[in-house]
Short mmCIF file of C-alpha atoms and ligand atoms in Angstrom, two decimals:
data_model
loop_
_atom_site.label_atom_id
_atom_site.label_comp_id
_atom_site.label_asym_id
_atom_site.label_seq_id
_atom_site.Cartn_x
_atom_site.Cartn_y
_atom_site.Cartn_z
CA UNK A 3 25.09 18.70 38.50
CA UNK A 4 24.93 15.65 36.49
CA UNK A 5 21.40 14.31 35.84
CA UNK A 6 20.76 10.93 37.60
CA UNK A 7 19.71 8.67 35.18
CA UNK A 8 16.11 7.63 35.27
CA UNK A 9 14.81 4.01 35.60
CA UNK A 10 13.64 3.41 32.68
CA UNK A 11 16.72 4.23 31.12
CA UNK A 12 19.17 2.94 33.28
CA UNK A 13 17.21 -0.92 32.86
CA UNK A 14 20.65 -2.87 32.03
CA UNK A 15 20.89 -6.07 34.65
CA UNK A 16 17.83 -4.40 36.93
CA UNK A 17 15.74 -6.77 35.87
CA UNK A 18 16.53 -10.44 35.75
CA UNK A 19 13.26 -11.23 33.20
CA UNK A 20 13.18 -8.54 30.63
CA UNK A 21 9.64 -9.28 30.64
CA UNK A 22 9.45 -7.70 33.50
CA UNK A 23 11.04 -3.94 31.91
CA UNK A 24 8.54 -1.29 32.83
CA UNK A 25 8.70 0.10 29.67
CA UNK A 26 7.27 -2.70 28.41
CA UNK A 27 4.78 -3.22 31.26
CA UNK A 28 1.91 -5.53 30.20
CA UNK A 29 -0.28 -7.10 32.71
CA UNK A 30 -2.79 -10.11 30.69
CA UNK A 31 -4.81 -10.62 33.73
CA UNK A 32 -5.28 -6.84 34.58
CA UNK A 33 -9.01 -6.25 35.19
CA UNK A 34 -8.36 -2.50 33.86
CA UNK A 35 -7.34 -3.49 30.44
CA UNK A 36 -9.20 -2.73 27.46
CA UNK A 37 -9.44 -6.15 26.11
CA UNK A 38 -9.98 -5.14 22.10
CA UNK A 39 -8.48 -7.32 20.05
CA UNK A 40 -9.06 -11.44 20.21
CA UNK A 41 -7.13 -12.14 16.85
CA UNK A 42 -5.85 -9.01 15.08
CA UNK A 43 -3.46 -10.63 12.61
CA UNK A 44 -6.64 -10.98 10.42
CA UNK A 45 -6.89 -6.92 10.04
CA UNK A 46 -3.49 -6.92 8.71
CA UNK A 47 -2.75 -6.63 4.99
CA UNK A 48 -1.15 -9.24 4.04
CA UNK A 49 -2.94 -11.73 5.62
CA UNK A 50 -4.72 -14.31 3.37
CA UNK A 51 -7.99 -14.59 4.73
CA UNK A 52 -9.87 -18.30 4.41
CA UNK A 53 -12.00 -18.98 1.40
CA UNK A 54 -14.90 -18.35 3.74
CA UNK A 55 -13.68 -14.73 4.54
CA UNK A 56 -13.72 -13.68 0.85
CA UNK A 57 -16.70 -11.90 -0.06
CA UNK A 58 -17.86 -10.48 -3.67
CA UNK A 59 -15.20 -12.05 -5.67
CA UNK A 60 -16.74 -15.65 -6.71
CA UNK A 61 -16.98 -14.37 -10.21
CA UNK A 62 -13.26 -13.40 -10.27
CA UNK A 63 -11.67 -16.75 -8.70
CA UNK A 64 -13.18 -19.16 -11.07
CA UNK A 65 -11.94 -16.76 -13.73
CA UNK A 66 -8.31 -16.57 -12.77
CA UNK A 67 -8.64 -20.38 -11.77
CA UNK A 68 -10.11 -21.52 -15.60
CA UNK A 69 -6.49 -19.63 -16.36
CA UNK A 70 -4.59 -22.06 -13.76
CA UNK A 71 -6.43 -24.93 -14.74
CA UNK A 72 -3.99 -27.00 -16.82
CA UNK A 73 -1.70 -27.18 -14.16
CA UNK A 74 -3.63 -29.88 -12.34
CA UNK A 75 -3.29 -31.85 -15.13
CA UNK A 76 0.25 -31.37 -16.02
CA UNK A 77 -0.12 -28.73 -19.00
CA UNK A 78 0.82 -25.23 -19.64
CA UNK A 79 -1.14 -22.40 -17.35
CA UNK A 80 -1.99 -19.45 -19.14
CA UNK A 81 -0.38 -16.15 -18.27
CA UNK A 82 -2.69 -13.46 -16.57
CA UNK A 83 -2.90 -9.50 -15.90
CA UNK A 84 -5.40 -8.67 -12.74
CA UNK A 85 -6.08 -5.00 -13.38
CA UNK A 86 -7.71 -2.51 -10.68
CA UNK A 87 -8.20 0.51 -8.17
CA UNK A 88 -6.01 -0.49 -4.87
CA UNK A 89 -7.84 -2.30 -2.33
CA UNK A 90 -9.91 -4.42 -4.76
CA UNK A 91 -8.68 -7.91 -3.38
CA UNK A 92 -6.45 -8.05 -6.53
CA UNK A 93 -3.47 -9.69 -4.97
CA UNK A 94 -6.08 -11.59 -2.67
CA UNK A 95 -7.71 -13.40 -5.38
CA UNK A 96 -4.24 -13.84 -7.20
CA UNK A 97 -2.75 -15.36 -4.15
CA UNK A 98 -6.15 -17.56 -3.10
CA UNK A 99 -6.32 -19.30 -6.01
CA UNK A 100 -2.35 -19.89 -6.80
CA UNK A 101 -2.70 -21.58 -3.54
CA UNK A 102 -5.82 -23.60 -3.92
CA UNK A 103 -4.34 -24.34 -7.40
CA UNK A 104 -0.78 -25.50 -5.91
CA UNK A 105 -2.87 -28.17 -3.69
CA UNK A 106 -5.16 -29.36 -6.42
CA UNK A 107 -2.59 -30.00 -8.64
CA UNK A 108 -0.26 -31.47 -5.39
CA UNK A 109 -3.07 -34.07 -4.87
CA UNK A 110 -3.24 -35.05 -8.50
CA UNK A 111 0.84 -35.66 -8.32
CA UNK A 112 1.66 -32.37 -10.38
CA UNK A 113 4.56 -30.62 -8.05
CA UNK A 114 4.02 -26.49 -8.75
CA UNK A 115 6.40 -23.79 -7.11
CA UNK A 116 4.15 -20.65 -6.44
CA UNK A 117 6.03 -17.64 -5.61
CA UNK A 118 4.78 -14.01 -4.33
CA UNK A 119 6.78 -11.28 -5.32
CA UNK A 120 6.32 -7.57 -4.59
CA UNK A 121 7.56 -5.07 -6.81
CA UNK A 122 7.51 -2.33 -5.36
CA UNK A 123 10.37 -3.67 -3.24
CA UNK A 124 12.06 -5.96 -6.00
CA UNK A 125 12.17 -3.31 -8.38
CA UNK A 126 14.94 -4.05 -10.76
CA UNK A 127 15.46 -7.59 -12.85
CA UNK A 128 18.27 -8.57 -10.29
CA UNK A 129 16.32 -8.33 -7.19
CA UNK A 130 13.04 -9.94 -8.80
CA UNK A 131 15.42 -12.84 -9.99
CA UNK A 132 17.04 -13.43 -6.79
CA UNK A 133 13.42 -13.56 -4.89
CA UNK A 134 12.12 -16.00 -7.18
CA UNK A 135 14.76 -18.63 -7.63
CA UNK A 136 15.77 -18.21 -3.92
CA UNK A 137 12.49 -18.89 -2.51
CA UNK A 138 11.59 -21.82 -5.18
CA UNK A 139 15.39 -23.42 -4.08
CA UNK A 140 14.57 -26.54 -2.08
CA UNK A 141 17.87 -27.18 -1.01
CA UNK A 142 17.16 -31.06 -0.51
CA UNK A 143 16.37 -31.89 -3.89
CA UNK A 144 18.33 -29.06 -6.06
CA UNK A 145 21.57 -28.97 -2.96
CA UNK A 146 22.03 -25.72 -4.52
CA UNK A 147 23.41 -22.55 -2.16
CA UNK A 148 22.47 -19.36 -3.92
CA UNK A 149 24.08 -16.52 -3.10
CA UNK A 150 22.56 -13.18 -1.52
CA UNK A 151 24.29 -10.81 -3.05
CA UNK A 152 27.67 -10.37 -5.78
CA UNK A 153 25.94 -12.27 -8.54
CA UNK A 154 23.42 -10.29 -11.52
CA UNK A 155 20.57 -11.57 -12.88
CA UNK A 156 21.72 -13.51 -15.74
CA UNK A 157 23.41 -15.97 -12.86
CA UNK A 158 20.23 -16.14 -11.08
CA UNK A 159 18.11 -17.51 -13.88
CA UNK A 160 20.65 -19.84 -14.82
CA UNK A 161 20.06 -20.96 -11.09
CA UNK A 162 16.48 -20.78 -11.96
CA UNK A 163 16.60 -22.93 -14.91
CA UNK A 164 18.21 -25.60 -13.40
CA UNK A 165 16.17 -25.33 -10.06
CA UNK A 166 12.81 -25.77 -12.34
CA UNK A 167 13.97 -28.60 -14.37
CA UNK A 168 15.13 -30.18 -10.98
CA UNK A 169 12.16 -29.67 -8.70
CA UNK A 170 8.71 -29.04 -10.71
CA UNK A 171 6.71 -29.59 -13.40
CA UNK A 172 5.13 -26.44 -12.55
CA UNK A 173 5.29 -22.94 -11.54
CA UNK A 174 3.23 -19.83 -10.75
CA UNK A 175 4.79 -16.36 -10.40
CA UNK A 176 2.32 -14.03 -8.55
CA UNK A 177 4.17 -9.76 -9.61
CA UNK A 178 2.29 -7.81 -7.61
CA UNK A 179 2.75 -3.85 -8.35
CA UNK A 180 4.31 -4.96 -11.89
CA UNK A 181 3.90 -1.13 -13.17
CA UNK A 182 6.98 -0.45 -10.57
CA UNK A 183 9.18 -2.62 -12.40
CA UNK A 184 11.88 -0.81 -13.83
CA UNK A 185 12.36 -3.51 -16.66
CA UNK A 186 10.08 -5.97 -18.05
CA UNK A 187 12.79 -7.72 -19.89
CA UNK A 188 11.63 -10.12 -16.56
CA UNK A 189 8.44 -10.99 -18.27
CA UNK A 190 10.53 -11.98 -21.00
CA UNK A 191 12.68 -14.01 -19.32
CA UNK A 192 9.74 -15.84 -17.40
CA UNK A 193 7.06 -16.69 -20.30
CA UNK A 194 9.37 -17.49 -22.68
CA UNK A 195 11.82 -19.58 -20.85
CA UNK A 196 10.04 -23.25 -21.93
CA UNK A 197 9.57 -22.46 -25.79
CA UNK A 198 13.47 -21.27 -25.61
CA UNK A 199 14.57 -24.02 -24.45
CA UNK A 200 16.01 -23.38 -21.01
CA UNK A 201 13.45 -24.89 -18.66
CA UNK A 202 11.72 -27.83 -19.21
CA UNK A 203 8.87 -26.69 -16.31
CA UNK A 204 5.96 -25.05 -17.65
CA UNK A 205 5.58 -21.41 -15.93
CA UNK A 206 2.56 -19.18 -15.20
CA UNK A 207 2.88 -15.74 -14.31
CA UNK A 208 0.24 -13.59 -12.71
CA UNK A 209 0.80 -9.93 -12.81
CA UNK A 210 -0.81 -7.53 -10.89
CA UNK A 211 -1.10 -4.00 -11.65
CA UNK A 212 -3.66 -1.04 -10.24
CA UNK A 213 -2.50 0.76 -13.57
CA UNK A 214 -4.75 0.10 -16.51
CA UNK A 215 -2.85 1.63 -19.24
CA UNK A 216 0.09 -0.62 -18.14
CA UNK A 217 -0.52 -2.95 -21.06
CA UNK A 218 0.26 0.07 -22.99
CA UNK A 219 3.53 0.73 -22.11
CA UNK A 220 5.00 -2.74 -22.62
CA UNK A 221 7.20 -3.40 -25.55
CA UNK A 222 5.58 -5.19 -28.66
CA UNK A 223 7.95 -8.17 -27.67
CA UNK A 224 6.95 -8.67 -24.58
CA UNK A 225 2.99 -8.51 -25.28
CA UNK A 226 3.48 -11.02 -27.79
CA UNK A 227 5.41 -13.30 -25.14
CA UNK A 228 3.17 -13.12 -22.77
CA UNK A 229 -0.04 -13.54 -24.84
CA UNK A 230 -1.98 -12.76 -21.42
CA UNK A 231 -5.47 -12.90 -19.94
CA UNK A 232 -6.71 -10.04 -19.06
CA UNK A 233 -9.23 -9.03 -15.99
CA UNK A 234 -10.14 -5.60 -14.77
CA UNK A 235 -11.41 -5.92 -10.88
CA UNK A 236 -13.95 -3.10 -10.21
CA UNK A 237 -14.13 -1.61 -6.76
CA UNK A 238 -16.45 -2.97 -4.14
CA UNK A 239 -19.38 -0.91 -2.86
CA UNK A 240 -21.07 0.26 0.54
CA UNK A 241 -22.79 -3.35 0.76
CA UNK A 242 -19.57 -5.36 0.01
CA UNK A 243 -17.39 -3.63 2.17
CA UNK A 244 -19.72 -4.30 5.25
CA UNK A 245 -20.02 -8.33 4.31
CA UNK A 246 -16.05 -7.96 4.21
CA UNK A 247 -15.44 -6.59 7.21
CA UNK A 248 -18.35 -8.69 9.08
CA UNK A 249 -16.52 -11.73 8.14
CA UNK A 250 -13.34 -10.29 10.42
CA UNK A 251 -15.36 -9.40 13.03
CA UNK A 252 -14.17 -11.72 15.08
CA UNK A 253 -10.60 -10.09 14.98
CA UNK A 254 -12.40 -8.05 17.91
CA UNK A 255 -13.90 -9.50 20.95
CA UNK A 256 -17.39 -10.29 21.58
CA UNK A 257 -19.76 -7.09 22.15
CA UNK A 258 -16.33 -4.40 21.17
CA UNK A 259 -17.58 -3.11 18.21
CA UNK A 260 -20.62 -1.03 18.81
CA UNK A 261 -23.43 -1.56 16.19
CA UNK A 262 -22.63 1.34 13.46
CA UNK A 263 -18.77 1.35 13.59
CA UNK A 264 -18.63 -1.77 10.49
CA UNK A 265 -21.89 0.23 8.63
CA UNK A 266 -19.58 3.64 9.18
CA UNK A 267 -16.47 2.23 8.12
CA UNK A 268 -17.57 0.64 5.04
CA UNK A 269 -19.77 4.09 3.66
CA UNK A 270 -16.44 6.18 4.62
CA UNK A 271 -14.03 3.93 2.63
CA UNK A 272 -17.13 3.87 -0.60
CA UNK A 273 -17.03 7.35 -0.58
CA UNK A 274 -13.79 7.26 -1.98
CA UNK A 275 -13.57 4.61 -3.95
CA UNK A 276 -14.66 1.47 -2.31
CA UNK A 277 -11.00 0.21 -1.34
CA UNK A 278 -11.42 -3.00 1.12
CA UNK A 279 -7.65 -2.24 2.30
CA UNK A 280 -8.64 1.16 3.71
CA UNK A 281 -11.62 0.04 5.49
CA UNK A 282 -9.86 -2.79 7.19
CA UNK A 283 -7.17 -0.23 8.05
CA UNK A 284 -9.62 2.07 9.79
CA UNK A 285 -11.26 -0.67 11.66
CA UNK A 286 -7.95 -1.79 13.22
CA UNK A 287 -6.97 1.56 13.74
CA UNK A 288 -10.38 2.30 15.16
CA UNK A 289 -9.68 -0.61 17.80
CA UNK A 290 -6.20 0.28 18.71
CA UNK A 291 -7.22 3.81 19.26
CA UNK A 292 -10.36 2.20 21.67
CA UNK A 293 -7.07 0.36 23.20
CA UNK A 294 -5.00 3.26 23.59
CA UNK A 295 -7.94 5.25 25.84
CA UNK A 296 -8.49 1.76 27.66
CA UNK A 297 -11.93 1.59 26.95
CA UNK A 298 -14.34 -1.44 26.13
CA UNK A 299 -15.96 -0.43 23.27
CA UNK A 300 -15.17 1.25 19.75
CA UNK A 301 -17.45 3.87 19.06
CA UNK A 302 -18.28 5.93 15.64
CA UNK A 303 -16.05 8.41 17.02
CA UNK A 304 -12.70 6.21 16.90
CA UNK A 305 -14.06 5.16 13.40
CA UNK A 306 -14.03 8.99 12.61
CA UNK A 307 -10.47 9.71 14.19
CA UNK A 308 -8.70 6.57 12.31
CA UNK A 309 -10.07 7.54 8.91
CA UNK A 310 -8.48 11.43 9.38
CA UNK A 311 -5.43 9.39 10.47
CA UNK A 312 -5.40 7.47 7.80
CA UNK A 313 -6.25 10.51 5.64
CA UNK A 314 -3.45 12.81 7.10
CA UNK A 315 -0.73 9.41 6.65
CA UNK A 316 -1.56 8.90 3.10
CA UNK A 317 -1.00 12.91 2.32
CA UNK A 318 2.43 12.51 4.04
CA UNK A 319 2.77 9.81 1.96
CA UNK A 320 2.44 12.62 -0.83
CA UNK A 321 4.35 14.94 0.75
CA UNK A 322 7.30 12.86 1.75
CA UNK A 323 10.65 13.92 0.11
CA UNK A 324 9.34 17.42 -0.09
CA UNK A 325 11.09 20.46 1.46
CA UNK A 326 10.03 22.52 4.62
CA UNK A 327 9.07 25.69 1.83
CA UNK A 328 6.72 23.54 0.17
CA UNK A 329 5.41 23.11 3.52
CA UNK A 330 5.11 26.43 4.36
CA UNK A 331 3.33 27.07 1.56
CA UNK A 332 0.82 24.23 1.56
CA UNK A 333 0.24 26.29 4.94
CA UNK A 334 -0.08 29.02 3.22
CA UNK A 335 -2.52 27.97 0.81
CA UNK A 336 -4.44 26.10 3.49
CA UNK A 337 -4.90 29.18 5.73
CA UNK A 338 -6.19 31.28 2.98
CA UNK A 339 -8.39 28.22 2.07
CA UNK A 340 -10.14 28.22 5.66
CA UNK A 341 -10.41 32.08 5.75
CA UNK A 342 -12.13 32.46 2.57
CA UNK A 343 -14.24 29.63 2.50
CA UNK A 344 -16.48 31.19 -0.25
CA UNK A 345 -13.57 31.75 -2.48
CA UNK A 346 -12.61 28.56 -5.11
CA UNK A 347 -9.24 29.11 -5.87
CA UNK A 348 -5.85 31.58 -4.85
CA UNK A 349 -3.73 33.60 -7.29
CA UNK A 350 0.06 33.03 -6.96
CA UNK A 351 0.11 36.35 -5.51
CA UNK A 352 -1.94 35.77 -2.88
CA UNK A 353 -0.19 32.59 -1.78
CA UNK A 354 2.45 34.46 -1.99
CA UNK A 355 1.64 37.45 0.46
CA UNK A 356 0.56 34.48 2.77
CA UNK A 357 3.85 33.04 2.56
CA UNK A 358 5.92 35.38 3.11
CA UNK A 359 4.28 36.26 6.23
CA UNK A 360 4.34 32.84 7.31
CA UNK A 361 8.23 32.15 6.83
CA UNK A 362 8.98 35.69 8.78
CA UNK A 363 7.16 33.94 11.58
CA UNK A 364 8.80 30.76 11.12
CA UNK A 365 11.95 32.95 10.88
CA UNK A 366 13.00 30.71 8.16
CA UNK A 367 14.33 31.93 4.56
CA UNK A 368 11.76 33.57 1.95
CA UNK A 369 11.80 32.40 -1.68
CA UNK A 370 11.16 34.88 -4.71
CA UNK A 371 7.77 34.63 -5.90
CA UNK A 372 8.90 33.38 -9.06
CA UNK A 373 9.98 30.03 -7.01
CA UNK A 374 7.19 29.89 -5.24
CA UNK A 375 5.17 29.72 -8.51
CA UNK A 376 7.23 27.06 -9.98
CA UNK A 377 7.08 24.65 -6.66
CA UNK A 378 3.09 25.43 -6.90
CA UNK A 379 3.24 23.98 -10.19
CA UNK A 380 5.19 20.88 -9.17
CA UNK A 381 2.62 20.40 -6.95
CA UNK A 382 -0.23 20.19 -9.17
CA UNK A 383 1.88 17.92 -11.02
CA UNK A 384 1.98 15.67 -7.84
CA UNK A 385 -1.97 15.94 -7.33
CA UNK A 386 -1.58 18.19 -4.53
CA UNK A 387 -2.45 20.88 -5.93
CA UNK A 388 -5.09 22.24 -8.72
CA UNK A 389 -3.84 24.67 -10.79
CA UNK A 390 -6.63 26.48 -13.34
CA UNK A 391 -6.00 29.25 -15.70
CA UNK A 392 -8.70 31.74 -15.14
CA UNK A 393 -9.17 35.60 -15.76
CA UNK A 394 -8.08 36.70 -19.14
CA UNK A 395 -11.18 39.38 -19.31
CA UNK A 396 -10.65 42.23 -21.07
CA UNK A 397 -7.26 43.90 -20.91
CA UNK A 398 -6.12 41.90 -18.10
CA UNK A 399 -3.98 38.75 -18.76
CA UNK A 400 -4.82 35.61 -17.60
CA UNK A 401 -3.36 33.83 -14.48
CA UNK A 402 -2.95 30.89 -12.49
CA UNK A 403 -5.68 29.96 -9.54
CA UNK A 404 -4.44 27.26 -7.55
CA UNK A 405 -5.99 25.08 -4.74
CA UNK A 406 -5.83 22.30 -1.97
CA UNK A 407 -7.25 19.02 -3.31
CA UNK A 408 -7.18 17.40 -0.33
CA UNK A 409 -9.29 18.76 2.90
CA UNK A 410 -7.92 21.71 4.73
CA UNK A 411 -7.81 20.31 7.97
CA UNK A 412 -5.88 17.15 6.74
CA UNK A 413 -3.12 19.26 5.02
CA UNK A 414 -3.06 21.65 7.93
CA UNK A 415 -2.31 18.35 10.33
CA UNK A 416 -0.04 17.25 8.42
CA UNK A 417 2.18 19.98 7.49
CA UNK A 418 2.49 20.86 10.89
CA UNK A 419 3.74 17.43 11.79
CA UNK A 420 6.60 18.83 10.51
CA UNK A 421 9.33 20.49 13.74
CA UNK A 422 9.70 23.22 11.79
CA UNK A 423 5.90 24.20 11.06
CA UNK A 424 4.33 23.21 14.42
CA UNK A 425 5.30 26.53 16.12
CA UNK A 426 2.73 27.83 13.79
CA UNK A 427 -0.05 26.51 15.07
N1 LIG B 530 -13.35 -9.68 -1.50
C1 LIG B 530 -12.67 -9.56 -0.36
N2 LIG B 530 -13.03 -10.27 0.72
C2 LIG B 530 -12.36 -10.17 1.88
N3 LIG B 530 -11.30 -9.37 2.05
C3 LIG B 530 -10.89 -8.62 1.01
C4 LIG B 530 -11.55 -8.69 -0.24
N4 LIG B 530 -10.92 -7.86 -1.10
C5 LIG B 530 -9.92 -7.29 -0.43
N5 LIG B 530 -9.88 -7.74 0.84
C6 LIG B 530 -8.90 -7.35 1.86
O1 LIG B 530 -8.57 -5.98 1.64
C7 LIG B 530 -7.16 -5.76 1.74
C8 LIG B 530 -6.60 -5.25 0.44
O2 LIG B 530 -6.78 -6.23 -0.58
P1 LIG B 530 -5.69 -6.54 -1.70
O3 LIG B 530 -4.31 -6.31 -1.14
O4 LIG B 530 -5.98 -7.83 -2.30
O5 LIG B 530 -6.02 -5.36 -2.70
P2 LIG B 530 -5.28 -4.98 -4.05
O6 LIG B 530 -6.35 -4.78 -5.06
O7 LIG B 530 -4.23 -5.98 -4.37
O8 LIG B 530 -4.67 -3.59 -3.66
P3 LIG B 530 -3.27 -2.91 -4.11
O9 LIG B 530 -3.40 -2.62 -5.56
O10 LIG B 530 -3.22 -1.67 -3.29
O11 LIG B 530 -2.19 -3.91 -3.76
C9 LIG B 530 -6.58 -7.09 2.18
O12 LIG B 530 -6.51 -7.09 3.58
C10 LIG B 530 -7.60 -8.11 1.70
O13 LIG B 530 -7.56 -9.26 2.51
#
């Protein structure tokens, strides 16, 4: 007999306001409702928080803005490299003061272009041309229509040139992730296009990288181009984290957050290495969790359950692209891990014994031992894994000890996310 479809999937033309679609059921006024959030946008990433929101990093802004300077009188801005760990308010500060720069230098009748550009998502020359001359376009002075797609990057700065030498006398290019740049010919391109005579506008690029040794791996000709500031952000501590997220408390309403959930959040995310992004992450998560069990107040415990979440998402993270048999034996590893707690590290043999016990289960296929080894080994290389040579007494050879070097628990979660592993359990 055929299955009569339910309500909530059979919604088409039953109700005349789709605000009114079950599924999407939200009552403001309900009395019930957990009543978290009263302006979340400022938890999210990318927001740019108000001067007065920005905690720790006086030092930094006036030394990227002596950089900008010039601009607000009419001369050249120096080109600068922000350096640090993730979370350090690198693109923040970068962002902040291209901004405050833009309107100085606005009031003093200098018109500057400032454009943001992320690269891990513009990754090639093309796509980081294309973002930066469509966004600085302003069709009512240039009445230029640049295409999407169909045209390289060589058409695109010409575009550029012309849009510059139409629109501004200057123009700051924020590169945030520059290390995932396939090419820095685009670095090139950008600091040398006034001394080669294609642009007329006078162009500052900020780059920002959490890869110190990035300087390393440019090409002599590009270095010299650039002729760059450089400033290394260190990471924030215990203290600095706690002023940063007390200055978003207000993202929650009055009396949510119970008295140790900011203190908790900030000594979790210090502990590994005082990233501002990953406390702010487990304080939203904390509230939406507090949400999700419709209760009034976030306690330590939601603090604790958003930072394994965030844990077990960033080892997927890791994980993602690899098979179901690395996954197995991850599980593997992990199971041998909790049952020998006194016990540092696994042979391949081992693992291996675990593994094959654990695919017969799965009733999935076995791989030799040999692959198993070599997939071990790609692991380490990935940082899941640490792989020590050990043994080597006496007559015996030496041999491989791997182990996790993430928590148990977290790996064990988040293999077994996986349809194929959570049978397992
Ligand atoms: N000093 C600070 N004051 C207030 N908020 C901060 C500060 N530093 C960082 N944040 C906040 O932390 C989050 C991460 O900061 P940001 O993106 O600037 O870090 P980043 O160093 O650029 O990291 P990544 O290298 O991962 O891009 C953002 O939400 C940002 O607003």
């Amino acid at each position: 007999m055929a299955e009569e479809p339910s309500q909530l999937s059979d919604f088409d033309g039953r109700y005349e306001d789709p605000a009114d679609d079950p599924l999407f059921d939200f009552d403001e006024d309900d009395p019930d409702r957990a009543n978290i959030f009263a302006r979340k946008e400022l938890l999210k990433v990318g927001h740019v928080p108000e001067s007065g929101r920005i905690v720790g990093r006086d030092g930094e802004i006036k030394a990227v803005a002596a950089e900008l300077r010039p601009i607000v009188r009419g001369d050249p801005p120096n080109n600068v490299i922000i350096y640090g760990k993730t979370g350090t308010g690198k693109s923040l500060v970068a962002r902040h003061v291209t901004e405050r720069a833009r309107r100085a230098a606005e009031s003093n009748g200098v018109s500057v272009g400032t454009v943001y550009v992320d690269c891990a998502q513009h990754n090639t020359q093309t796509r980081v041309a294309r973002t930066v001359t469509r966004s600085l376009n302003e069709t009512d002075e240039t009445d230029l229509d640049i295409p999407r797609a169909g045209i390289g990057s060589g058409e695109y700065y010409d575009y550029l040139w012309e849009i510059l030498d139409t629109a501004y006398e200057s123009v700051i290019i924020i590169l945030d992730e520059v290390d995932r740049l396939d090419d820095d010919d685009i670095l090139m391109q950008l600091s040398r296009a006034r001394e080669s005579g294609k642009a007329d506008c006078h162009l500052g690029v900020i780059a920002v990288s959490n890869k110190i040794e990035y300087r390393d791996q440019l090409n002599e000709r590009v270095k010299s181009s650039l002729r760059e500031e450089e400033f290394v952000f260190q990471p924030y501590d215990a203290n600095q984290l706690r002023e940063i997220m007390k200055h978003r408390r207000d993202a929650f309403h009055d009396g949510v957050l119970s008295d140790d959930v900011i203190p908790l959040t900030a000594a979790l995310a210090a502990q590994e290495h005082g990233d501002a992004r990953k406390a702010i992450e487990i304080l939203r998560h904390a509230g939406e969790l507090a949400e999700r069990e419709n209760v009034d107040t976030v306690v330590e415990e939601h603090v604790r359950d958003a930072q394994e979440w965030a844990e077990i998402d960033r080892f997927e993270e890791l994980l993602r692209g690899s098979t179901t048999q690395v996954k197995f034996i991850l599980y593997s590893l992990a199971l041998l891990t909790e049952e020998n707690p006194n016990e540092d590290g696994f042979s391949t043999n081992r693992i291996y014994e675990r593994y094959q016990a654990t695919t017969e289960k799965a009733d999935a296929k076995t791989l030799s031992e040999h692959r198993v080894y070599e997939l071990l080994k790609e692991q380490a290389f990935l940082g899941v894994v640490e792989s020590t040579r050990t043994g080597g007494g006496r007559g015996e050879g030496s041999y491989l000890e791997h182990r996790l070097v993430q928590d148990t628990g977290i790996v064990l979660k988040s293999v077994l996310r996986d349809s194929r592993l959570e049978d397992l359990a």
